[in-house]
PDB file of C-alpha atoms in Angstrom:
ATOM      1  CA  MET A   1      17.152-154.377 169.869  1.00  0.00           C
ATOM      2  CA  SER A   2      18.556-157.734 170.555  1.00  0.00           C
ATOM      3  CA  SER A   3      19.273-160.377 167.874  1.00  0.00           C
ATOM      4  CA  THR A   4      16.527-162.558 169.382  1.00  0.00           C
ATOM      5  CA  GLY A   5      13.950-159.788 169.061  1.00  0.00           C
ATOM      6  CA  ALA A   6      15.096-159.096 165.499  1.00  0.00           C
ATOM      7  CA  ILE A   7      14.750-162.700 164.594  1.00  0.00           C
ATOM      8  CA  PHE A   8      11.335-162.947 166.136  1.00  0.00           C
ATOM      9  CA  LEU A   9      10.186-159.828 164.199  1.00  0.00           C
ATOM     10  CA  LEU A  10      11.662-161.387 160.932  1.00  0.00           C
ATOM     11  CA  VAL A  11       9.813-164.652 161.463  1.00  0.00           C
ATOM     12  CA  ALA A  12       6.627-162.810 162.279  1.00  0.00           C
ATOM     13  CA  ALA A  13       6.985-160.710 159.128  1.00  0.00           C
ATOM     14  CA  ILE A  14       7.668-163.810 157.119  1.00  0.00           C
ATOM     15  CA  ALA A  15       4.619-165.477 158.563  1.00  0.00           C
ATOM     16  CA  VAL A  16       2.410-162.568 157.753  1.00  0.00           C
ATOM     17  CA  VAL A  17       3.776-162.372 154.222  1.00  0.00           C
ATOM     18  CA  VAL A  18       3.295-166.173 153.701  1.00  0.00           C
ATOM     19  CA  GLY A  19      -0.287-165.887 155.194  1.00  0.00           C
ATOM     20  CA  LEU A  20      -1.168-162.972 152.911  1.00  0.00           C
ATOM     21  CA  CYS A  21       0.213-164.950 149.857  1.00  0.00           C
ATOM     22  CA  VAL A  22      -1.926-167.860 150.789  1.00  0.00           C
ATOM     23  CA  TYR A  23      -4.958-165.632 151.206  1.00  0.00           C
ATOM     24  CA  ALA A  24      -4.182-163.903 147.806  1.00  0.00           C
ATOM     25  CA  TRP A  25      -3.798-167.289 146.131  1.00  0.00           C
ATOM     26  CA  SER A  26      -7.135-168.543 147.635  1.00  0.00           C
ATOM     27  CA  LEU A  27      -8.942-165.356 146.439  1.00  0.00           C
ATOM     28  CA  ARG A  28      -7.433-165.784 142.916  1.00  0.00           C
ATOM     29  CA  LYS A  29      -8.623-169.397 142.744  1.00  0.00           C
ATOM     30  CA  GLU A  30     -12.107-168.158 143.826  1.00  0.00           C
ATOM     31  CA  VAL A  31     -12.111-165.388 141.169  1.00  0.00           C
ATOM     32  CA  SER A  32     -11.081-168.061 138.569  1.00  0.00           C
ATOM     33  CA  ARG A  33     -13.896-170.425 139.698  1.00  0.00           C
ATOM     34  CA  ARG A  34     -16.450-167.684 139.536  1.00  0.00           C
ATOM     35  CA  GLU A  35     -15.254-166.527 136.037  1.00  0.00           C
ATOM     36  CA  ALA A  36     -15.472-170.171 134.857  1.00  0.00           C
ATOM     37  CA  PHE A  37     -19.014-170.381 136.232  1.00  0.00           C
ATOM     38  CA  ARG A  38     -20.054-167.093 134.712  1.00  0.00           C
ATOM     39  CA  ARG A  39     -18.681-168.276 131.237  1.00  0.00           C
ATOM     40  CA  ASP A  40     -20.567-171.548 131.680  1.00  0.00           C
ATOM     41  CA  GLU A  41     -23.640-169.658 132.503  1.00  0.00           C
ATOM     42  CA  ASP A  42     -23.314-167.379 129.589  1.00  0.00           C
ATOM     43  CA  LYS A  43     -22.683-170.302 127.210  1.00  0.00           C
ATOM     44  CA  ARG A  44     -25.721-172.102 128.492  1.00  0.00           C
ATOM     45  CA  ALA A  45     -27.857-169.005 128.291  1.00  0.00           C
ATOM     46  CA  LYS A  46     -26.788-168.440 124.804  1.00  0.00           C
ATOM     47  CA  GLN A  47     -27.556-172.040 123.871  1.00  0.00           C
ATOM     48  CA  ASN A  48     -31.006-171.759 125.405  1.00  0.00           C
ATOM     49  CA  SER A  49     -31.579-168.596 123.518  1.00  0.00           C
ATOM     50  CA  LEU A  50     -30.578-170.379 120.263  1.00  0.00           C
ATOM     51  CA  ASP A  51     -32.885-173.221 120.964  1.00  0.00           C
ATOM     52  CA  ASN A  52     -35.734-170.915 121.754  1.00  0.00           C
ATOM     53  CA  LEU A  53     -35.033-168.981 118.498  1.00  0.00           C
ATOM     54  CA  ASP A  54     -35.235-172.261 116.566  1.00  0.00           C
ATOM     55  CA  TYR A  55     -38.602-172.942 118.138  1.00  0.00           C
ATOM     56  CA  VAL A  56     -40.017-169.418 117.553  1.00  0.00           C
ATOM     57  CA  ALA A  57     -38.789-169.063 114.026  1.00  0.00           C
ATOM     58  CA  SER A  58     -40.201-172.581 113.130  1.00  0.00           C
ATOM     59  CA  ALA A  59     -43.516-171.623 114.746  1.00  0.00           C
ATOM     60  CA  LEU A  60     -43.478-168.406 112.597  1.00  0.00           C
ATOM     61  CA  VAL A  61     -42.764-170.289 109.352  1.00  0.00           C
ATOM     62  CA  GLN A  62     -45.541-172.715 110.148  1.00  0.00           C
ATOM     63  CA  GLU A  63     -47.772-169.823 111.153  1.00  0.00           C
ATOM     64  CA  GLN A  64     -48.507-171.326 114.563  1.00  0.00           C
ATOM     65  CA  VAL A  65     -47.761-167.971 116.228  1.00  0.00           C
ATOM     66  CA  ASP A  66     -48.923-164.417 115.568  1.00  0.00           C
ATOM     67  CA  ILE A  67     -46.560-162.350 113.366  1.00  0.00           C
ATOM     68  CA  THR A  68     -46.259-159.844 115.980  1.00  0.00           C
ATOM     69  CA  GLU A  69     -45.507-162.156 118.931  1.00  0.00           C
ATOM     70  CA  GLY A  70     -43.108-164.125 116.812  1.00  0.00           C
ATOM     71  CA  ALA A  71     -41.338-161.040 115.568  1.00  0.00           C
ATOM     72  CA  TRP A  72     -40.931-159.592 118.969  1.00  0.00           C
ATOM     73  CA  ARG A  73     -39.658-162.711 120.443  1.00  0.00           C
ATOM     74  CA  CYS A  74     -37.141-163.382 117.608  1.00  0.00           C
ATOM     75  CA  LYS A  75     -35.804-159.833 117.982  1.00  0.00           C
ATOM     76  CA  VAL A  76     -35.307-160.192 121.641  1.00  0.00           C
ATOM     77  CA  LEU A  77     -33.700-163.615 121.297  1.00  0.00           C
ATOM     78  CA  LEU A  78     -31.353-162.339 118.525  1.00  0.00           C
ATOM     79  CA  GLU A  79     -30.339-159.450 120.815  1.00  0.00           C
ATOM     80  CA  ILE A  80     -29.650-161.726 123.702  1.00  0.00           C
ATOM     81  CA  ILE A  81     -27.480-164.047 121.465  1.00  0.00           C
ATOM     82  CA  ASP A  82     -25.695-161.033 119.812  1.00  0.00           C
ATOM     83  CA  PRO A  83     -27.072-157.516 119.707  1.00  0.00           C
ATOM     84  CA  SER A  84     -25.500-156.978 116.186  1.00  0.00           C
ATOM     85  CA  LEU A  85     -27.647-159.847 114.677  1.00  0.00           C
ATOM     86  CA  THR A  86     -30.797-157.587 114.563  1.00  0.00           C
ATOM     87  CA  GLU A  87     -28.733-155.359 112.267  1.00  0.00           C
ATOM     88  CA  ARG A  88     -28.170-158.064 109.660  1.00  0.00           C
ATOM     89  CA  ALA A  89     -30.226-157.409 106.501  1.00  0.00           C
ATOM     90  CA  GLN A  90     -31.965-160.839 106.681  1.00  0.00           C
ATOM     91  CA  PHE A  91     -33.179-160.219 110.190  1.00  0.00           C
ATOM     92  CA  GLN A  92     -34.123-156.581 110.125  1.00  0.00           C
ATOM     93  CA  ALA A  93     -37.803-157.276 109.568  1.00  0.00           C
ATOM     94  CA  PHE A  94     -38.018-158.313 113.137  1.00  0.00           C
ATOM     95  CA  ALA A  95     -36.718-154.977 114.449  1.00  0.00           C
ATOM     96  CA  GLU A  96     -38.825-153.104 111.982  1.00  0.00           C
ATOM     97  CA  HIS A  97     -41.944-154.927 112.979  1.00  0.00           C
ATOM     98  CA  TYR A  98     -41.084-154.250 116.671  1.00  0.00           C
ATOM     99  CA  ARG A  99     -40.497-150.654 115.973  1.00  0.00           C
ATOM    100  CA  ARG A 100     -43.935-150.191 114.280  1.00  0.00           C
ATOM    101  CA  THR A 101     -45.794-152.083 117.117  1.00  0.00           C
ATOM    102  CA  ARG A 102     -43.886-151.448 120.233  1.00  0.00           C
ATOM    103  CA  HIS A 103     -46.382-148.852 121.491  1.00  0.00           C
ATOM    104  CA  LEU A 104     -49.220-151.348 121.529  1.00  0.00           C
ATOM    105  CA  LYS A 105     -50.264-152.535 124.955  1.00  0.00           C
ATOM    106  CA  THR A 106     -49.739-156.070 126.105  1.00  0.00           C
ATOM    107  CA  HIS A 107     -50.687-158.326 129.053  1.00  0.00           C
ATOM    108  CA  SER A 108     -52.294-156.362 131.991  1.00  0.00           C
ATOM    109  CA  ALA A 109     -52.050-152.999 130.255  1.00  0.00           C
ATOM    110  CA  ARG A 110     -54.090-154.366 127.409  1.00  0.00           C
ATOM    111  CA  GLN A 111     -56.706-155.671 129.749  1.00  0.00           C
ATOM    112  CA  GLN A 112     -57.100-152.134 131.121  1.00  0.00           C
ATOM    113  CA  LEU A 113     -58.012-150.743 127.740  1.00  0.00           C
ATOM    114  CA  SER A 114     -61.653-150.187 126.906  1.00  0.00           C
ATOM    115  CA  PRO A 115     -63.098-152.531 124.344  1.00  0.00           C
ATOM    116  CA  ARG A 116     -62.981-149.777 121.730  1.00  0.00           C
ATOM    117  CA  GLU A 117     -59.376-149.084 122.425  1.00  0.00           C
ATOM    118  CA  ARG A 118     -58.359-152.781 122.257  1.00  0.00           C
ATOM    119  CA  MET A 119     -60.241-153.051 118.858  1.00  0.00           C
ATOM    120  CA  GLN A 120     -58.406-150.020 117.655  1.00  0.00           C
ATOM    121  CA  GLU A 121     -55.049-151.555 118.650  1.00  0.00           C
ATOM    122  CA  ASP A 122     -55.933-154.820 117.090  1.00  0.00           C
ATOM    123  CA  LYS A 123     -56.834-153.161 113.859  1.00  0.00           C
ATOM    124  CA  GLU A 124     -53.510-151.296 113.876  1.00  0.00           C
ATOM    125  CA  ARG A 125     -51.576-154.550 114.850  1.00  0.00           C
ATOM    126  CA  LEU A 126     -53.334-156.508 112.053  1.00  0.00           C
ATOM    127  CA  ALA A 127     -52.589-153.867 109.544  1.00  0.00           C
ATOM    128  CA  VAL A 128     -48.800-153.944 110.327  1.00  0.00           C
ATOM    129  CA  GLU A 129     -48.943-157.797 110.450  1.00  0.00           C
ATOM    130  CA  ASP A 130     -50.593-157.880 106.888  1.00  0.00           C
ATOM    131  CA  GLU A 131     -48.016-155.314 105.624  1.00  0.00           C
ATOM    132  CA  MET A 132     -44.905-157.171 107.167  1.00  0.00           C
ATOM    133  CA  ARG A 133     -46.110-160.722 106.972  1.00  0.00           C
ATOM    134  CA  LYS A 134     -43.929-161.613 103.941  1.00  0.00           C
ATOM    135  CA  GLU A 135     -40.800-160.034 105.344  1.00  0.00           C
ATOM    136  CA  VAL A 136     -41.093-161.488 108.870  1.00  0.00           C
ATOM    137  CA  LEU A 137     -41.690-164.939 107.381  1.00  0.00           C
ATOM    138  CA  GLU A 138     -38.716-164.574 105.208  1.00  0.00           C
ATOM    139  CA  ALA A 139     -36.688-163.419 108.195  1.00  0.00           C
ATOM    140  CA  ALA A 140     -37.769-166.484 110.071  1.00  0.00           C
ATOM    141  CA  LYS A 141     -36.799-168.656 107.206  1.00  0.00           C
ATOM    142  CA  ALA A 142     -33.430-166.866 107.243  1.00  0.00           C
ATOM    143  CA  VAL A 143     -33.060-167.664 110.902  1.00  0.00           C
ATOM    144  CA  LEU A 144     -33.648-171.302 110.307  1.00  0.00           C
ATOM    145  CA  GLU A 145     -31.315-171.431 107.351  1.00  0.00           C
ATOM    146  CA  TRP A 146     -28.654-169.517 109.485  1.00  0.00           C
ATOM    147  CA  ARG A 147     -29.081-171.941 112.361  1.00  0.00           C
ATOM    148  CA  SER A 148     -28.801-174.904 110.053  1.00  0.00           C
ATOM    149  CA  GLN A 149     -25.195-173.936 109.389  1.00  0.00           C
ATOM    150  CA  GLY A 150     -24.071-175.522 112.680  1.00  0.00           C
ATOM    151  CA  PRO A 151     -23.057-174.614 116.201  1.00  0.00           C
ATOM    152  CA  ASN A 152     -20.509-171.978 115.254  1.00  0.00           C
ATOM    153  CA  VAL A 153     -22.852-169.742 113.269  1.00  0.00           C
ATOM    154  CA  LEU A 154     -21.861-166.667 115.400  1.00  0.00           C
ATOM    155  CA  HIS A 155     -18.281-166.671 114.210  1.00  0.00           C
TER     156      HIS A 155
END
């Protein structure tokens, strides 16, 4: 192999390596951009969930929403924010109420029930609501108190 051919191959190899480095660098920038976007989206979703939790807990305390609906929504929002929150003693009433009523039909499944079946489910739901009302309302107040501690309440 002549020295000209060797130099040509060396230059070609260097060009390929430089090209691959540029490509790897651009891929790394794209990964960083996507990670930053995902973190921003997660932060925004968590803030939206916290805001919605404020509204639902406030509506529960003011008894503007059914106990069952409010407890379910609070439980789901707490799980979205941080799954361990539903395990806190002051918020366990939401999970307990959900556990006791999750078998009840909602939305279109409820519409498919006969009037007799709907009435039976309503009686069961109201019995659980009456029994758990105090605990769920206290949990809603605890949410509002917890939220009043400021933006860094999760840490």
